[in-house]
Coordinates of C-alpha atoms and ligand atoms in Angstrom, one line a residue:
M1012 CA 89.9 -24.1 -24.7
R1013 CA 92.1 -27.2 -24.2
R1014 CA 90.4 -27.8 -21.3
Y1015 CA 87.4 -28.2 -23.3
L1016 CA 88.8 -30.1 -25.6
F1017 CA 89.9 -32.6 -23.2
A1018 CA 86.2 -32.8 -21.8
G1019 CA 84.8 -33.9 -25.1
A1020 CA 87.9 -36.5 -25.4
A1021 CA 87.2 -37.7 -21.8
M1022 CA 83.6 -38.1 -22.8
L1023 CA 84.5 -39.7 -26.1
G1024 CA 86.3 -42.1 -24.4
L1025 CA 83.8 -42.9 -21.8
L1026 CA 81.5 -43.5 -24.2
A1027 CA 83.8 -45.5 -26.4
L1028 CA 84.4 -47.9 -23.6
A1029 CA 80.8 -48.0 -22.3
P1030 CA 80.0 -52.2 -23.5
P1031 CA 77.1 -51.3 -25.8
I1032 CA 75.4 -54.7 -23.9
A1033 CA 74.7 -53.4 -20.7
A1034 CA 72.6 -50.8 -22.3
Q1035 CA 70.1 -54.0 -23.4
R1036 CA 70.8 -56.0 -20.5
R1037 CA 67.3 -56.7 -18.9
P1038 CA 66.8 -54.4 -15.4
G1039 CA 67.0 -56.3 -12.3
Y1040 CA 68.9 -59.1 -13.9
T1041 CA 69.9 -61.8 -11.2
T1042 CA 71.5 -64.9 -12.2
G1043 CA 69.3 -68.0 -12.5
A1044 CA 66.7 -70.7 -14.0
H1045 CA 64.0 -68.2 -13.5
N1046 CA 65.2 -66.2 -16.3
I1047 CA 64.3 -68.1 -18.2
S1048 CA 60.8 -69.5 -19.8
L1049 CA 59.4 -71.9 -21.9
P1050 CA 57.3 -69.7 -23.8
A1051 CA 53.7 -71.4 -24.7
D1052 CA 53.4 -72.1 -27.9
W1053 CA 57.5 -73.5 -28.1
Q1054 CA 55.8 -77.0 -29.5
A1055 CA 54.3 -75.2 -33.0
R1056 CA 56.4 -72.6 -33.0
F1057 CA 60.3 -73.8 -32.6
I1058 CA 62.5 -75.2 -35.6
R1059 CA 63.8 -78.6 -35.0
Y1060 CA 67.0 -78.7 -36.1
A1061 CA 68.5 -82.4 -34.6
T1062 CA 67.0 -85.4 -33.1
V1063 CA 69.9 -87.5 -31.5
D1064 CA 69.0 -91.2 -30.3
K1065 CA 70.6 -91.7 -26.7
A1066 CA 71.3 -96.0 -26.7
D1067 CA 73.1 -95.4 -22.9
R1068 CA 69.6 -93.9 -21.6
K1069 CA 67.0 -95.2 -24.2
I1070 CA 65.8 -91.8 -25.6
I1071 CA 65.3 -89.6 -27.8
R1072 CA 66.6 -86.0 -28.1
H1073 CA 64.3 -83.7 -29.7
L1074 CA 66.5 -80.4 -29.9
F1075 CA 64.6 -77.3 -31.0
V1076 CA 64.8 -73.2 -30.9
N1077 CA 63.2 -70.3 -31.6
P1078 CA 63.0 -69.8 -35.3
E1079 CA 64.9 -66.1 -35.2
A1080 CA 67.4 -67.7 -33.9
F1081 CA 67.3 -70.4 -36.6
A1082 CA 67.8 -67.3 -39.1
A1083 CA 70.6 -64.9 -37.3
A1084 CA 72.3 -67.7 -36.3
T1085 CA 76.0 -67.9 -38.3
P1086 CA 79.0 -69.9 -39.2
G1087 CA 81.9 -69.2 -36.8
A1088 CA 80.2 -66.2 -35.1
P1089 CA 78.7 -66.8 -31.3
L1090 CA 75.3 -67.5 -31.2
P1091 CA 72.9 -64.5 -31.4
H1092 CA 71.5 -62.6 -28.9
G1093 CA 68.2 -64.4 -28.1
T1094 CA 68.7 -67.5 -28.8
L1095 CA 67.2 -70.3 -27.0
I1096 CA 67.6 -73.6 -27.3
I1097 CA 65.0 -76.3 -25.8
M1098 CA 66.1 -80.3 -25.6
A1099 CA 62.6 -82.1 -25.0
D1100 CA 63.4 -85.8 -24.2
A1101 CA 61.3 -89.2 -25.1
R1102 CA 61.0 -92.3 -24.3
A1103 CA 62.6 -94.8 -27.2
R1104 CA 59.4 -97.9 -28.0
V1105 CA 61.6 -101.0 -26.4
D1106 CA 61.0 -104.7 -27.3
A1107 CA 59.7 -106.6 -24.5
T1108 CA 63.6 -107.3 -24.1
G1109 CA 63.8 -103.3 -23.0
T1110 CA 66.4 -103.3 -26.7
P1111 CA 64.5 -99.7 -28.8
L1112 CA 63.0 -100.7 -31.8
R1113 CA 64.0 -98.7 -34.6
D1114 CA 61.6 -97.7 -37.6
Q1115 CA 63.3 -98.5 -41.3
Q1116 CA 65.6 -96.0 -41.4
G1117 CA 67.0 -97.3 -38.3
R1118 CA 66.2 -94.7 -36.3
F1119 CA 64.2 -94.9 -32.4
I1120 CA 60.5 -94.8 -32.1
A1121 CA 59.6 -92.2 -30.0
E1122 CA 56.8 -92.9 -27.0
P1123 CA 54.2 -89.9 -27.1
G1124 CA 54.9 -87.2 -24.8
W1125 CA 58.4 -85.9 -22.9
I1126 CA 60.2 -87.2 -20.2
A1127 CA 62.4 -84.3 -19.4
I1128 CA 63.4 -80.9 -21.2
A1129 CA 66.5 -78.7 -20.4
A1130 CA 66.5 -75.2 -21.9
Q1131 CA 69.8 -72.2 -22.6
E1132 CA 69.4 -69.5 -23.3
K1133 CA 71.3 -66.4 -24.0
Q1134 CA 70.6 -62.7 -23.5
P1135 CA 72.7 -59.4 -24.1
G1136 CA 74.5 -58.9 -19.7
W1137 CA 73.2 -62.4 -19.0
G1138 CA 75.9 -64.3 -17.0
E1139 CA 77.2 -61.4 -15.0
G1140 CA 77.4 -62.7 -11.3
Y1141 CA 79.0 -65.9 -12.2
P1142 CA 82.4 -66.5 -10.8
P1143 CA 84.8 -67.2 -14.2
E1144 CA 85.5 -70.7 -13.3
M1145 CA 81.8 -71.2 -13.7
R1146 CA 80.4 -68.5 -16.3
N1147 CA 79.3 -69.8 -20.0
G1148 CA 79.8 -66.4 -21.5
E1149 CA 76.0 -64.4 -21.7
W1150 CA 74.1 -68.3 -21.6
E1151 CA 71.7 -69.2 -18.3
Y1152 CA 70.5 -72.9 -18.2
A1153 CA 66.8 -74.8 -17.1
A1154 CA 65.9 -77.8 -16.3
F1155 CA 61.8 -78.3 -16.2
T1156 CA 59.5 -81.6 -16.6
G1157 CA 58.8 -83.7 -19.4
T1158 CA 55.0 -81.4 -18.8
G1159 CA 57.0 -78.3 -18.9
E1160 CA 57.7 -77.3 -14.7
R1161 CA 60.0 -75.8 -13.7
R1162 CA 62.9 -78.4 -11.3
N1163 CA 64.4 -76.3 -8.9
I1164 CA 67.6 -78.7 -9.3
A1165 CA 71.1 -77.6 -9.4
L1166 CA 72.4 -76.9 -12.1
G1167 CA 75.7 -76.2 -11.5
S1168 CA 76.8 -79.3 -14.0
C1169 CA 74.9 -77.8 -16.4
F1170 CA 77.6 -75.1 -16.6
N1171 CA 80.3 -76.9 -15.5
C1172 CA 80.1 -79.9 -18.2
H1173 CA 79.1 -76.7 -21.6
I1174 CA 82.0 -74.6 -20.7
T1175 CA 84.5 -78.0 -20.8
A1176 CA 83.1 -79.0 -23.2
R1177 CA 82.1 -75.8 -25.8
S1178 CA 83.5 -72.5 -24.2
G1179 CA 84.9 -73.0 -27.8
Q1180 CA 81.6 -73.1 -29.6
D1181 CA 79.6 -70.7 -27.6
F1182 CA 78.7 -72.7 -24.8
A1183 CA 76.6 -75.3 -27.5
F1184 CA 76.6 -79.3 -28.7
N1185 CA 74.3 -80.1 -31.2
F1186 CA 73.0 -76.2 -32.3
W1187 CA 76.9 -75.0 -32.9
D1188 CA 77.9 -77.8 -34.9
Y1189 CA 73.8 -77.3 -37.1
V1190 CA 75.0 -73.8 -37.9
Q1191 CA 78.6 -74.4 -38.7
A1192 CA 77.7 -77.1 -41.1
R1193 CA 74.9 -75.5 -43.2
Ligands
HEC266 C1 78.0 -83.8 -19.1 C2 78.1 -83.1 -19.8 C3 76.7 -82.4 -19.8 C4 75.7 -82.3 -18.7 C5 76.4 -81.9 -17.3 C6 75.1 -81.3 -19.2 N1 74.8 -80.9 -20.0 FE1 73.5 -80.3 -22.0 N2 74.7 -81.0 -23.9 C7 75.3 -81.9 -23.3 C8 75.7 -82.1 -24.5 C9 76.9 -83.6 -25.0 C10 74.7 -81.9 -25.3 C11 74.2 -82.7 -27.2 C12 73.2 -83.3 -26.5 C13 73.6 -85.0 -26.6 O1 74.0 -84.9 -27.9 O2 73.3 -85.0 -26.0 C14 74.0 -80.8 -24.6 C15 72.9 -80.4 -25.4 C16 72.6 -79.4 -24.6 C17 71.4 -78.3 -25.0 C18 71.0 -78.5 -26.1 C19 71.9 -77.4 -26.4 C20 72.7 -77.7 -28.4 O3 73.3 -77.1 -29.2 O4 73.2 -79.2 -28.1 C21 70.8 -77.4 -24.1 C22 69.3 -77.0 -23.9 C23 71.6 -78.2 -22.6 N3 72.3 -79.4 -22.9 C24 70.6 -78.0 -21.4 C25 72.3 -78.6 -20.4 C26 71.4 -78.5 -18.7 C27 70.1 -77.3 -18.9 C28 71.9 -79.0 -17.8 C29 71.6 -79.0 -16.8 C30 70.5 -79.8 -16.2 C31 72.8 -79.8 -19.5 N4 72.8 -79.5 -20.4 C32 74.0 -80.6 -18.2 C33 76.2 -81.8 -22.3 C34 75.9 -82.1 -20.8

């Protein structure tokens, strides 16, 4: 009887220890940008939650997130699993001297099309396999050309800057701030 009790307790203990996240992890996960794909319909479906004029680079950053994460994100809580943030840069229209033109609200005016796209996505169990000084929670990063082709560039700087500046905000910048403020 005592032995059964012990076995039962041990099993309960194991269940309690088993992280539920591991059970949801996509099978065959390996670290890297290949995990992130731009959904074919992202421009029609994703929500643009912020737009930032970058005077130093004469670009306009358009920040998009998938509607599921937009709805589920809660102030003060980590961003939801399944969050995919897409940052698409457009060139700012400039005058003859190279100075960005501004609209009536004082904002830059975007030239059509994107010149670069960056993405970060969070899924259960992602990030496992990165060294602790690099790991950004459960986030992966990826870089694409303006037309959406994958750029096979080193992404160490993405991890490094986001972990340094934003480890306390679930490694996100504007989307975290947006969720806190709404
Ligand atoms: C030197 C710091 C730095 C580096 C390097 C960096 N980022 Fe960021 N990232 C930022 C900042 C700051 C923002 C907020 C947007 C802005 O103001 O430009 C941002 C925003 C983002 C966003 C939008 C998420 C949000 O919540 O604002 C994504 C996606 C992103 N970065 C992906 C990447 C990827 C991919 C790389 C590497 C190719 C990268 N970043 C490299 C600083 C950095």
